[in-house]
Amino acid sequence: MAALIRIATPADAAAIQAIYAPVVENTIISFETKPPTVAEMEGRIKKTLEFFPYLVCEHTNKVIGYVYATKHRERAAYQWAVDVTAYIHEDFRGKGVGKALYTALNATLAGQGFYHAYAGIALPNTASVGLHESVGFKPLGVYRQVGYKAGAWHDVGWWELTLQPLELPPRPLQPFPDYAKTAGAGAALAKGTALLRL
């Protein structure tokens, strides 16, 4: 298959770091000011996969984009919400890769039992806003001049996606390593892969 969405592994760290480093160095899209090393990225992948999904899009055996989720807040009542992030290689932006990745991620998160996903976007970023709204995210509000980078203060807009209808009480969350073994996980990856037209 020329293109597919799959679960990331620590072996993807170098490819992911290569996508992310220019964003850190050359834009205000990420509020990090120093790119993580490949070893640091490997550690981040491992830590995320302990409970949350971390997915990559692979095209002709090369990672061209990735998406993952992290804990929204520490306190227990927030546990059914996640923050999400996606980055696409500059040569493949605007080709539907982000939408395919988010489709797989959102289905995975719903399967694990999460109800809400939140995305913070440093503004202005028309492409990222368009991507998130294309998969159903709705604008919530803006943190005004919350981050300082590249000699200026920057706003961050927040978007929210309802992953599935709320339940009372909410069902227990399934850690990603357990969910990844289910048929639902395979179906979620296939749902995203089916959207790829590269």
Coordinates of C-alpha atoms in Angstrom, one line a residue:
M1 CA 0.0 0.0 0.0
A2 CA 1.4 3.4 -1.0
A3 CA 0.0 5.2 2.0
L4 CA -1.4 4.2 5.4
I5 CA -2.0 5.4 8.9
R6 CA -0.5 3.2 11.6
I7 CA 0.5 3.4 15.3
A8 CA 3.8 5.2 15.8
T9 CA 6.8 3.4 17.3
P10 CA 10.0 4.8 18.9
A11 CA 11.8 4.0 15.6
D12 CA 9.8 6.8 14.0
A13 CA 11.4 9.4 16.3
A14 CA 14.0 10.6 13.7
A15 CA 11.3 11.1 11.0
I16 CA 9.0 12.9 13.4
Q17 CA 11.7 15.1 14.7
A18 CA 12.6 16.1 11.2
I19 CA 9.0 17.2 10.6
Y20 CA 8.8 19.1 13.9
A21 CA 12.1 20.8 14.2
P22 CA 11.6 23.3 11.4
V23 CA 8.3 24.3 12.9
V24 CA 10.0 25.1 16.2
E25 CA 12.9 26.9 14.6
N26 CA 11.1 28.9 11.9
T27 CA 7.5 29.5 13.0
I28 CA 5.4 30.5 16.0
I29 CA 3.1 27.5 15.4
S30 CA 4.9 25.6 18.3
F31 CA 5.7 27.5 21.4
E32 CA 8.8 25.4 22.0
T33 CA 11.9 27.5 21.3
K34 CA 14.4 24.7 21.0
P35 CA 13.7 21.6 18.9
P36 CA 13.8 18.3 20.9
T37 CA 16.5 15.9 20.0
V38 CA 15.7 12.6 18.3
A39 CA 16.3 10.9 21.7
E40 CA 13.9 13.3 23.4
M41 CA 11.3 12.7 20.7
E42 CA 11.7 8.9 21.2
G43 CA 11.0 9.4 24.9
R44 CA 7.9 11.5 24.1
I45 CA 6.5 8.8 21.8
K46 CA 7.0 6.1 24.4
K47 CA 5.4 8.2 27.2
T48 CA 2.4 9.1 25.1
L49 CA 1.8 5.5 24.0
E50 CA 1.5 4.4 27.7
F51 CA -2.1 5.6 27.7
F52 CA -2.8 7.7 24.6
P53 CA -2.7 7.2 20.8
Y54 CA 0.2 8.4 18.7
L55 CA -0.3 7.8 15.0
V56 CA 1.7 8.4 11.9
C57 CA 0.9 8.6 8.2
E58 CA 3.4 6.7 6.1
H59 CA 3.7 7.2 2.3
T60 CA 6.1 5.0 0.3
N61 CA 7.8 3.9 3.6
K62 CA 8.3 7.5 4.8
V63 CA 6.6 9.2 7.7
I64 CA 4.9 12.3 6.3
G65 CA 2.7 13.4 9.2
Y66 CA 1.7 12.5 12.8
V67 CA -1.0 13.1 15.3
Y68 CA -1.3 12.3 19.0
A69 CA -3.3 13.0 22.1
T70 CA -2.3 13.9 25.7
K71 CA -4.0 14.5 29.0
H72 CA -6.0 17.7 29.0
R73 CA -5.6 18.5 32.7
E74 CA -4.3 16.6 35.8
R75 CA -7.3 16.5 38.1
A76 CA -9.4 13.4 37.9
A77 CA -12.7 14.9 36.7
Y78 CA -10.9 16.0 33.5
Q79 CA -9.8 12.4 32.6
W80 CA -12.3 12.0 29.7
A81 CA -10.9 15.0 27.8
V82 CA -7.7 15.2 25.8
D83 CA -5.5 17.7 24.0
V84 CA -4.6 16.8 20.4
T85 CA -1.8 17.9 18.1
A86 CA -0.9 17.2 14.4
Y87 CA 2.0 18.1 12.2
I88 CA 2.4 17.4 8.5
H89 CA 5.6 17.4 6.4
E90 CA 5.8 20.6 4.5
D91 CA 5.7 18.7 1.1
F92 CA 2.4 17.1 2.0
R93 CA 0.4 19.9 3.5
G94 CA -3.0 20.6 1.9
K95 CA -3.3 17.1 0.5
G96 CA -5.7 15.6 3.1
V97 CA -3.1 14.0 5.3
G98 CA -4.1 15.9 8.4
K99 CA -7.8 15.1 7.9
A100 CA -7.0 11.4 7.5
L101 CA -4.9 11.4 10.6
Y102 CA -7.5 13.2 12.7
T103 CA -10.2 10.9 11.4
A104 CA -8.2 7.9 12.7
L105 CA -7.3 9.6 15.9
N106 CA -10.8 10.8 16.7
A107 CA -12.3 7.3 16.1
T108 CA -9.5 5.8 18.3
L109 CA -10.2 8.3 21.2
A110 CA -13.9 7.6 21.1
G111 CA -13.2 3.9 21.2
Q112 CA -11.0 4.4 24.3
G113 CA -13.9 6.2 26.0
F114 CA -12.9 9.9 25.6
Y115 CA -15.7 12.5 25.1
H116 CA -13.9 15.8 24.2
A117 CA -10.8 16.8 22.3
Y118 CA -9.2 20.2 22.5
A119 CA -6.7 21.8 20.1
G120 CA -4.7 25.0 20.8
I121 CA -3.6 26.9 17.7
A122 CA -1.1 29.8 17.8
L123 CA -2.7 32.6 15.7
P124 CA -2.8 33.4 12.9
N125 CA -2.7 30.0 11.3
T126 CA -5.4 29.7 8.6
A127 CA -4.3 26.2 7.5
S128 CA -4.5 24.7 11.0
V129 CA -7.9 26.3 11.7
G130 CA -9.2 25.0 8.4
L131 CA -7.9 21.5 9.1
H132 CA -9.5 21.3 12.6
E133 CA -12.8 22.8 11.5
S134 CA -12.9 20.3 8.5
V135 CA -13.0 17.4 11.0
G136 CA -15.6 19.0 13.2
F137 CA -13.7 21.2 15.8
K138 CA -15.6 24.3 16.9
P139 CA -14.0 27.5 18.2
L140 CA -14.1 28.1 21.9
G141 CA -12.1 31.2 22.6
V142 CA -8.7 32.9 22.5
Y143 CA -5.9 33.3 25.1
R144 CA -4.8 36.8 24.2
Q145 CA -1.0 37.4 23.9
V146 CA -0.3 34.4 26.0
G147 CA 3.0 33.3 24.5
Y148 CA 6.2 35.3 23.6
K149 CA 8.3 34.0 20.8
A150 CA 10.3 35.5 17.9
G151 CA 10.2 39.0 19.4
A152 CA 6.4 39.2 19.7
W153 CA 3.4 38.2 21.9
H154 CA 1.0 35.7 20.3
D155 CA -2.6 34.7 20.8
V156 CA -3.6 31.0 21.0
G157 CA -7.1 30.0 19.9
W158 CA -8.8 27.0 21.3
W159 CA -11.1 24.6 19.4
E160 CA -13.2 21.8 20.8
L161 CA -14.5 18.5 19.3
T162 CA -17.2 16.3 20.9
L163 CA -16.0 12.8 20.1
Q164 CA -19.2 11.0 21.1
P165 CA -22.4 11.6 23.1
L166 CA -22.0 12.0 26.8
E167 CA -22.9 9.1 29.1
L168 CA -23.9 9.1 32.8
P169 CA -21.8 7.9 34.4
P170 CA -19.0 7.9 31.8
R171 CA -17.6 4.5 31.1
P172 CA -14.0 3.7 32.3
L173 CA -11.3 4.7 29.9
Q174 CA -9.3 2.0 28.1
P175 CA -5.5 2.6 28.0
F176 CA -4.3 2.7 24.4
P177 CA -2.0 -0.4 24.7
D178 CA -5.2 -2.4 25.5
Y179 CA -7.4 -0.7 22.9
A180 CA -4.8 -1.2 20.2
K181 CA -5.3 -4.9 20.4
T182 CA -9.1 -4.6 19.6
A183 CA -10.9 -4.7 16.3
G184 CA -12.0 -1.2 16.9
A185 CA -8.5 0.1 16.8
G186 CA -7.9 -1.5 13.4
A187 CA -11.1 -0.1 12.1
A188 CA -10.2 3.4 13.3
L189 CA -6.8 3.2 11.4
A190 CA -8.5 1.9 8.3
K191 CA -11.1 4.7 8.5
G192 CA -8.3 7.3 8.3
T193 CA -6.3 5.4 5.7
A194 CA -9.3 5.2 3.4
L195 CA -9.3 9.0 3.1
L196 CA -5.7 9.2 1.8
R197 CA -5.3 10.1 -1.9
L198 CA -1.6 10.5 -2.4

